């Protein structure tokens, strides 16, 4: 297979030098993040930050233009009865829905992310994946969420996976590239760490845990390992890479734990939608309910929040 | 190495709001007497001392200063209980009392945790999640042994020793009381316990609990006071056994005083543990282990990993990561649920730690402290590391008992072992590597009572704990811990 346009500066790193990961230690560290008590002003601030970091997502076979338009409306108008709320960071759709989203979000500062590269399995040729990517970019996506070839990665064909990411990055042009590792299929935290390093060296702007189609999706454990890989890459190169846990984060409390983890691992520079995203569909409404509760002192019925 | 271009920033931006644990549920009396013969009684000489909150230097309560007369009274009460109801009680009944103490500590855990943090300065996260649950667990564990001693010592009969004098330190006040009381009671002894001068409150609350648990009067007596009160217990002829946890200096004095007597003793003394990190370790988890090793409980831990030995090829990486991790440690109000490092236990201890910070710099080491701000009043020490230290430096040789880490590098396995063992102490150690064989080789080479592999500062009632060399005599915890409180007959 011929790979085109591999970046001249990217080099496959020596993955044997990637530090080992001890799962017991990771679990302990995660438990410490979860024992942080986030109340009052810290909670209010966190909830708004979470909203601004959401990639509002619909990735169903049964998606329709109508549903995507509805999702885009939600992205702009999260809950207008509470004034001053931020909007989400992006909407995330399949490539054939990008044009619909583009039109619906016209004039708004909301990114359009599209999954590509034979999402979610990635079981296709590079040519098809490049076409998939170009189609999404041409339709107006400014963020591409690609999947890595897990089969090749698990088989130890690191150069193949590396070159593929680099080629997709090239095809993205100005669009940001998020590389989905699909950690639920990688099996061990050591592999998560190695795949993170590989993806960043190949040019990923973001690394992302999951497609949402495989269980387990995002966990705090894999996210911590990926954040630590991002930190080491930053130490080494000075380049910031973003992080996107996706799938399974549906409550405010859990999302706040992720922010605690982000703050204590990468520090303040990453605590913006530019560098951290939540890939989620139902998280937004839980956060809105919490914000309404902070404002009114009582929990409102879920029916007061639009389900899109 | 950190440069301006790749430096992480932890300041500013989103921060945690105060999350203080309420103390409304914690009852502290204005004044405490001595707990002797099942009642709180006034000290014979009528003297009291203040116990303060080290986080704000405010007085919490006045506590009786026990004299020789009081100690004598307590020992007599303990003897009477030993000769009487406790000594005659069937083992399975005795076990029930110990189980009851365990349950009641769990039931009152919130109050114990809050008072432990108020009196000693340790973060509520630790007193709530570690000290108090472990104290309860020790009573649960030893309660089970009470009627099964014949299985602990097959073919022999285990008899209690009589009256045990127990002197405990200020770093884990309730937990150390539990370590001492639980095996003593389970084996059928009676006890005179002296808590540390700066942290008497949870032992007094435990005395209240023991009274509420209906233990026969005199089985447990609590005599508060300072060093001379402890000395009166050690030298009292009516005491059959001394259990002491504290400094090696005081341990020596006790050992000298006990020489030539029939008293059995266990001493759990100081330490200067090496935490050894090999290049093939899981580095991020090892950094976490360094933090747990030296900054847990403000470094007031006899088994603290106060010396870091790191293989030279990863030394820069480990130190850079450690410095960034230190930036995220929150120092302050012990009652705040987000506090990682609380107050230094006493003014005296803070002065000792500060003197070592001076000594380290004078010895030519490079000192680094996190930039965290600390409160104005109270006793505080920022997390501190020394690099560029030599084996001969005092900050490497001597126990500081504070959040102060001395970092050395090594090249070979043998060099790591030599440095780790080159100390008068031998209480604990840590080894971090991804290779199982290296763990076993290291645990057989380092002369220390406890060696943790790929973790640090983990405690469990089933596991024996104690030191080699000047770190002590005897073991506490587990099956071994029973041995210290029984006389074995054929």
PDB file of C-alpha atoms in Angstrom, chain A residues 3-174:
ATOM      1  CA  UNK A   3       0.886   6.175   1.587  1.00  0.00           C
ATOM      2  CA  UNK A   4       0.815   9.684   0.272  1.00  0.00           C
ATOM      3  CA  UNK A   5       1.927  12.941   1.733  1.00  0.00           C
ATOM      4  CA  UNK A   6       3.376  11.804   5.016  1.00  0.00           C
ATOM      5  CA  UNK A   7       4.529  14.812   6.955  1.00  0.00           C
ATOM      6  CA  UNK A   8       8.251  15.270   6.615  1.00  0.00           C
ATOM      7  CA  UNK A   9       8.769  16.223  10.232  1.00  0.00           C
ATOM      8  CA  UNK A  10       6.760  13.412  11.849  1.00  0.00           C
ATOM      9  CA  UNK A  11       8.767  10.404  12.939  1.00  0.00           C
ATOM     10  CA  UNK A  12       7.538   7.219  14.533  1.00  0.00           C
ATOM     11  CA  UNK A  13       8.806   7.404  18.123  1.00  0.00           C
ATOM     12  CA  UNK A  14      10.567   4.540  19.882  1.00  0.00           C
ATOM     13  CA  UNK A  15       7.572   3.099  21.688  1.00  0.00           C
ATOM     14  CA  UNK A  16       9.765   0.873  23.852  1.00  0.00           C
ATOM     15  CA  UNK A  17      10.787   4.040  25.688  1.00  0.00           C
ATOM     16  CA  UNK A  18       7.230   4.873  26.671  1.00  0.00           C
ATOM     17  CA  UNK A  19       6.948   4.442  30.455  1.00  0.00           C
ATOM     18  CA  UNK A  20       5.055   1.480  31.854  1.00  0.00           C
ATOM     19  CA  UNK A  21       1.668   2.040  33.460  1.00  0.00           C
ATOM     20  CA  UNK A  22       0.669   0.422  36.735  1.00  0.00           C
ATOM     21  CA  UNK A  23      -3.077  -0.103  36.843  1.00  0.00           C
ATOM     22  CA  UNK A  24      -3.336  -0.286  40.639  1.00  0.00           C
ATOM     23  CA  UNK A  25      -1.563   3.055  40.934  1.00  0.00           C
ATOM     24  CA  UNK A  26      -3.793   4.594  38.286  1.00  0.00           C
ATOM     25  CA  UNK A  27      -6.894   3.462  40.167  1.00  0.00           C
ATOM     26  CA  UNK A  28      -5.566   5.007  43.370  1.00  0.00           C
ATOM     27  CA  UNK A  29      -4.838   8.312  41.709  1.00  0.00           C
ATOM     28  CA  UNK A  30      -8.305   8.376  40.164  1.00  0.00           C
ATOM     29  CA  UNK A  31      -9.830   7.729  43.584  1.00  0.00           C
ATOM     30  CA  UNK A  32      -7.979  10.780  44.898  1.00  0.00           C
ATOM     31  CA  UNK A  33      -9.483  12.973  42.151  1.00  0.00           C
ATOM     32  CA  UNK A  34     -12.901  11.609  43.015  1.00  0.00           C
ATOM     33  CA  UNK A  35     -12.475  12.494  46.681  1.00  0.00           C
ATOM     34  CA  UNK A  36     -12.045  16.198  45.878  1.00  0.00           C
ATOM     35  CA  UNK A  37     -15.020  18.137  47.179  1.00  0.00           C
ATOM     36  CA  UNK A  38     -16.225  20.678  44.605  1.00  0.00           C
ATOM     37  CA  UNK A  39     -18.891  22.958  46.044  1.00  0.00           C
ATOM     38  CA  UNK A  40     -20.479  26.408  45.730  1.00  0.00           C
ATOM     39  CA  UNK A  41     -18.573  28.823  43.489  1.00  0.00           C
ATOM     40  CA  UNK A  42     -16.146  26.166  42.281  1.00  0.00           C
ATOM     41  CA  UNK A  43     -19.071  23.996  41.220  1.00  0.00           C
ATOM     42  CA  UNK A  44     -20.905  26.842  39.500  1.00  0.00           C
ATOM     43  CA  UNK A  45     -17.832  27.720  37.520  1.00  0.00           C
ATOM     44  CA  UNK A  46     -17.160  24.082  36.660  1.00  0.00           C
ATOM     45  CA  UNK A  47     -20.685  23.488  35.368  1.00  0.00           C
ATOM     46  CA  UNK A  48     -20.432  26.386  32.926  1.00  0.00           C
ATOM     47  CA  UNK A  49     -16.999  25.273  31.827  1.00  0.00           C
ATOM     48  CA  UNK A  50     -18.324  21.777  31.159  1.00  0.00           C
ATOM     49  CA  UNK A  51     -21.102  23.131  28.940  1.00  0.00           C
ATOM     50  CA  UNK A  52     -18.582  25.095  26.912  1.00  0.00           C
ATOM     51  CA  UNK A  53     -16.457  21.962  26.425  1.00  0.00           C
ATOM     52  CA  UNK A  54     -19.172  19.668  25.115  1.00  0.00           C
ATOM     53  CA  UNK A  55     -19.060  18.202  21.624  1.00  0.00           C
ATOM     54  CA  UNK A  56     -22.790  17.691  21.293  1.00  0.00           C
ATOM     55  CA  UNK A  57     -23.037  14.447  19.433  1.00  0.00           C
ATOM     56  CA  UNK A  58     -25.416  12.396  17.359  1.00  0.00           C
ATOM     57  CA  UNK A  59     -23.972   9.370  15.604  1.00  0.00           C
ATOM     58  CA  UNK A  60     -26.868   7.115  14.772  1.00  0.00           C
ATOM     59  CA  UNK A  61     -27.701   5.264  11.593  1.00  0.00           C
ATOM     60  CA  UNK A  62     -31.174   6.732  11.896  1.00  0.00           C
ATOM     61  CA  UNK A  63     -30.006  10.367  12.077  1.00  0.00           C
ATOM     62  CA  UNK A  64     -32.027  12.697   9.829  1.00  0.00           C
ATOM     63  CA  UNK A  65     -31.374  16.248   8.627  1.00  0.00           C
ATOM     64  CA  UNK A  66     -34.187  17.289  10.940  1.00  0.00           C
ATOM     65  CA  UNK A  67     -32.555  15.729  13.946  1.00  0.00           C
ATOM     66  CA  UNK A  68     -29.213  17.334  13.127  1.00  0.00           C
ATOM     67  CA  UNK A  69     -30.869  20.761  12.756  1.00  0.00           C
ATOM     68  CA  UNK A  70     -32.552  20.243  16.104  1.00  0.00           C
ATOM     69  CA  UNK A  71     -29.202  19.332  17.675  1.00  0.00           C
ATOM     70  CA  UNK A  72     -27.641  22.486  16.225  1.00  0.00           C
ATOM     71  CA  UNK A  73     -30.443  24.588  17.708  1.00  0.00           C
ATOM     72  CA  UNK A  74     -29.673  23.005  21.079  1.00  0.00           C
ATOM     73  CA  UNK A  75     -25.985  23.780  20.605  1.00  0.00           C
ATOM     74  CA  UNK A  76     -26.835  27.469  20.160  1.00  0.00           C
ATOM     75  CA  UNK A  77     -29.685  27.688  22.660  1.00  0.00           C
ATOM     76  CA  UNK A  78     -28.802  25.328  25.495  1.00  0.00           C
ATOM     77  CA  UNK A  79     -31.447  26.616  27.866  1.00  0.00           C
ATOM     78  CA  UNK A  80     -32.526  30.148  27.151  1.00  0.00           C
ATOM     79  CA  UNK A  81     -34.589  30.470  30.323  1.00  0.00           C
ATOM     80  CA  UNK A  82     -31.244  30.775  32.136  1.00  0.00           C
ATOM     81  CA  UNK A  83     -29.515  33.789  30.599  1.00  0.00           C
ATOM     82  CA  UNK A  84     -25.774  33.989  30.109  1.00  0.00           C
ATOM     83  CA  UNK A  85     -25.055  30.311  29.505  1.00  0.00           C
ATOM     84  CA  UNK A  86     -22.164  29.474  27.190  1.00  0.00           C
ATOM     85  CA  UNK A  87     -22.752  27.499  24.009  1.00  0.00           C
ATOM     86  CA  UNK A  88     -21.199  24.103  23.418  1.00  0.00           C
ATOM     87  CA  UNK A  89     -17.838  23.750  21.686  1.00  0.00           C
ATOM     88  CA  UNK A  90     -18.991  21.755  18.679  1.00  0.00           C
ATOM     89  CA  UNK A  91     -21.582  19.480  17.226  1.00  0.00           C
ATOM     90  CA  UNK A  92     -20.360  16.108  16.117  1.00  0.00           C
ATOM     91  CA  UNK A  93     -22.067  14.277  13.235  1.00  0.00           C
ATOM     92  CA  UNK A  94     -21.457  11.789  10.430  1.00  0.00           C
ATOM     93  CA  UNK A  95     -19.875  13.157   7.188  1.00  0.00           C
ATOM     94  CA  UNK A  96     -23.136  13.135   5.230  1.00  0.00           C
ATOM     95  CA  UNK A  97     -24.725  15.404   7.850  1.00  0.00           C
ATOM     96  CA  UNK A  98     -21.942  18.011   7.892  1.00  0.00           C
ATOM     97  CA  UNK A  99     -23.571  20.204   5.237  1.00  0.00           C
ATOM     98  CA  UNK A 100     -26.827  20.260   7.196  1.00  0.00           C
ATOM     99  CA  UNK A 101     -24.983  21.272  10.360  1.00  0.00           C
ATOM    100  CA  UNK A 102     -22.989  23.908   8.466  1.00  0.00           C
ATOM    101  CA  UNK A 103     -26.178  25.589   7.329  1.00  0.00           C
ATOM    102  CA  UNK A 104     -27.865  25.318  10.719  1.00  0.00           C
ATOM    103  CA  UNK A 105     -24.885  26.848  12.529  1.00  0.00           C
ATOM    104  CA  UNK A 106     -24.311  29.637  10.019  1.00  0.00           C
ATOM    105  CA  UNK A 107     -23.098  32.749  11.791  1.00  0.00           C
ATOM    106  CA  UNK A 108     -22.415  30.984  15.081  1.00  0.00           C
ATOM    107  CA  UNK A 109     -19.056  30.336  16.665  1.00  0.00           C
ATOM    108  CA  UNK A 110     -19.646  26.617  17.044  1.00  0.00           C
ATOM    109  CA  UNK A 111     -17.312  24.091  15.489  1.00  0.00           C
ATOM    110  CA  UNK A 112     -18.485  21.285  13.268  1.00  0.00           C
ATOM    111  CA  UNK A 113     -16.848  18.000  14.018  1.00  0.00           C
ATOM    112  CA  UNK A 114     -17.311  15.015  11.783  1.00  0.00           C
ATOM    113  CA  UNK A 115     -16.291  11.466  12.404  1.00  0.00           C
ATOM    114  CA  UNK A 116     -14.486   9.986   9.434  1.00  0.00           C
ATOM    115  CA  UNK A 117     -12.183   7.155   8.350  1.00  0.00           C
ATOM    116  CA  UNK A 118     -14.810   4.404   8.194  1.00  0.00           C
ATOM    117  CA  UNK A 119     -16.051   5.254  11.676  1.00  0.00           C
ATOM    118  CA  UNK A 120     -16.502   3.464  14.038  1.00  0.00           C
ATOM    119  CA  UNK A 121     -14.543   0.326  13.092  1.00  0.00           C
ATOM    120  CA  UNK A 122     -12.018   1.845  10.702  1.00  0.00           C
ATOM    121  CA  UNK A 123     -12.155  -1.403   8.743  1.00  0.00           C
ATOM    122  CA  UNK A 124     -11.435  -0.043   5.283  1.00  0.00           C
ATOM    123  CA  UNK A 125      -8.616   0.975   3.010  1.00  0.00           C
ATOM    124  CA  UNK A 126      -6.607   4.144   3.417  1.00  0.00           C
ATOM    125  CA  UNK A 127      -8.015   5.463   0.134  1.00  0.00           C
ATOM    126  CA  UNK A 128     -11.572   5.156   1.418  1.00  0.00           C
ATOM    127  CA  UNK A 129     -10.579   6.795   4.702  1.00  0.00           C
ATOM    128  CA  UNK A 130      -8.879   9.686   2.925  1.00  0.00           C
ATOM    129  CA  UNK A 131     -11.959  10.170   0.721  1.00  0.00           C
ATOM    130  CA  UNK A 132     -14.193  10.024   3.787  1.00  0.00           C
ATOM    131  CA  UNK A 133     -12.071  12.690   5.444  1.00  0.00           C
ATOM    132  CA  UNK A 134     -11.974  14.976   2.386  1.00  0.00           C
ATOM    133  CA  UNK A 135     -15.708  14.646   1.939  1.00  0.00           C
ATOM    134  CA  UNK A 136     -16.306  15.826   5.513  1.00  0.00           C
ATOM    135  CA  UNK A 137     -13.813  18.690   5.212  1.00  0.00           C
ATOM    136  CA  UNK A 138     -15.203  19.778   1.843  1.00  0.00           C
ATOM    137  CA  UNK A 139     -18.705  19.806   3.316  1.00  0.00           C
ATOM    138  CA  UNK A 140     -17.546  22.223   5.975  1.00  0.00           C
ATOM    139  CA  UNK A 141     -16.248  20.233   8.923  1.00  0.00           C
ATOM    140  CA  UNK A 142     -13.454  22.023  10.749  1.00  0.00           C
ATOM    141  CA  UNK A 143     -12.745  19.135  13.106  1.00  0.00           C
ATOM    142  CA  UNK A 144     -12.226  15.528  12.051  1.00  0.00           C
ATOM    143  CA  UNK A 145     -12.582  12.677  14.558  1.00  0.00           C
ATOM    144  CA  UNK A 146     -10.740   9.722  13.015  1.00  0.00           C
ATOM    145  CA  UNK A 147     -10.396   6.198  14.355  1.00  0.00           C
ATOM    146  CA  UNK A 148      -7.090   4.352  14.406  1.00  0.00           C
ATOM    147  CA  UNK A 149      -6.739   0.903  12.860  1.00  0.00           C
ATOM    148  CA  UNK A 150      -6.914  -1.078  16.068  1.00  0.00           C
ATOM    149  CA  UNK A 151      -6.233  -4.361  14.286  1.00  0.00           C
ATOM    150  CA  UNK A 152      -2.942  -3.061  12.919  1.00  0.00           C
ATOM    151  CA  UNK A 153      -2.023  -1.501  16.272  1.00  0.00           C
ATOM    152  CA  UNK A 154      -2.723  -4.702  18.198  1.00  0.00           C
ATOM    153  CA  UNK A 155      -0.731  -6.659  15.621  1.00  0.00           C
ATOM    154  CA  UNK A 156       2.244  -4.408  16.356  1.00  0.00           C
ATOM    155  CA  UNK A 157       2.182  -2.672  12.967  1.00  0.00           C
ATOM    156  CA  UNK A 158       2.896   0.683  14.540  1.00  0.00           C
ATOM    157  CA  UNK A 159       4.421   2.203  11.401  1.00  0.00           C
ATOM    158  CA  UNK A 160       1.216   1.477   9.493  1.00  0.00           C
ATOM    159  CA  UNK A 161      -0.945   3.152  12.133  1.00  0.00           C
ATOM    160  CA  UNK A 162       1.465   6.077  12.351  1.00  0.00           C
ATOM    161  CA  UNK A 163       1.568   6.642   8.584  1.00  0.00           C
ATOM    162  CA  UNK A 164      -2.187   6.381   8.368  1.00  0.00           C
ATOM    163  CA  UNK A 165      -2.705   9.081  10.990  1.00  0.00           C
ATOM    164  CA  UNK A 166      -0.127  11.304   9.325  1.00  0.00           C
ATOM    165  CA  UNK A 167      -1.868  10.854   5.958  1.00  0.00           C
ATOM    166  CA  UNK A 168      -5.274  11.712   7.397  1.00  0.00           C
ATOM    167  CA  UNK A 169      -3.780  14.754   9.106  1.00  0.00           C
ATOM    168  CA  UNK A 170      -2.535  15.892   5.738  1.00  0.00           C
ATOM    169  CA  UNK A 171      -5.983  15.354   4.225  1.00  0.00           C
ATOM    170  CA  UNK A 172      -7.549  17.425   6.999  1.00  0.00           C
ATOM    171  CA  UNK A 173      -5.875  20.576   5.761  1.00  0.00           C
ATOM    172  CA  UNK A 174      -6.809  23.304   8.231  1.00  0.00           C
TER     173      UNK A 174
END
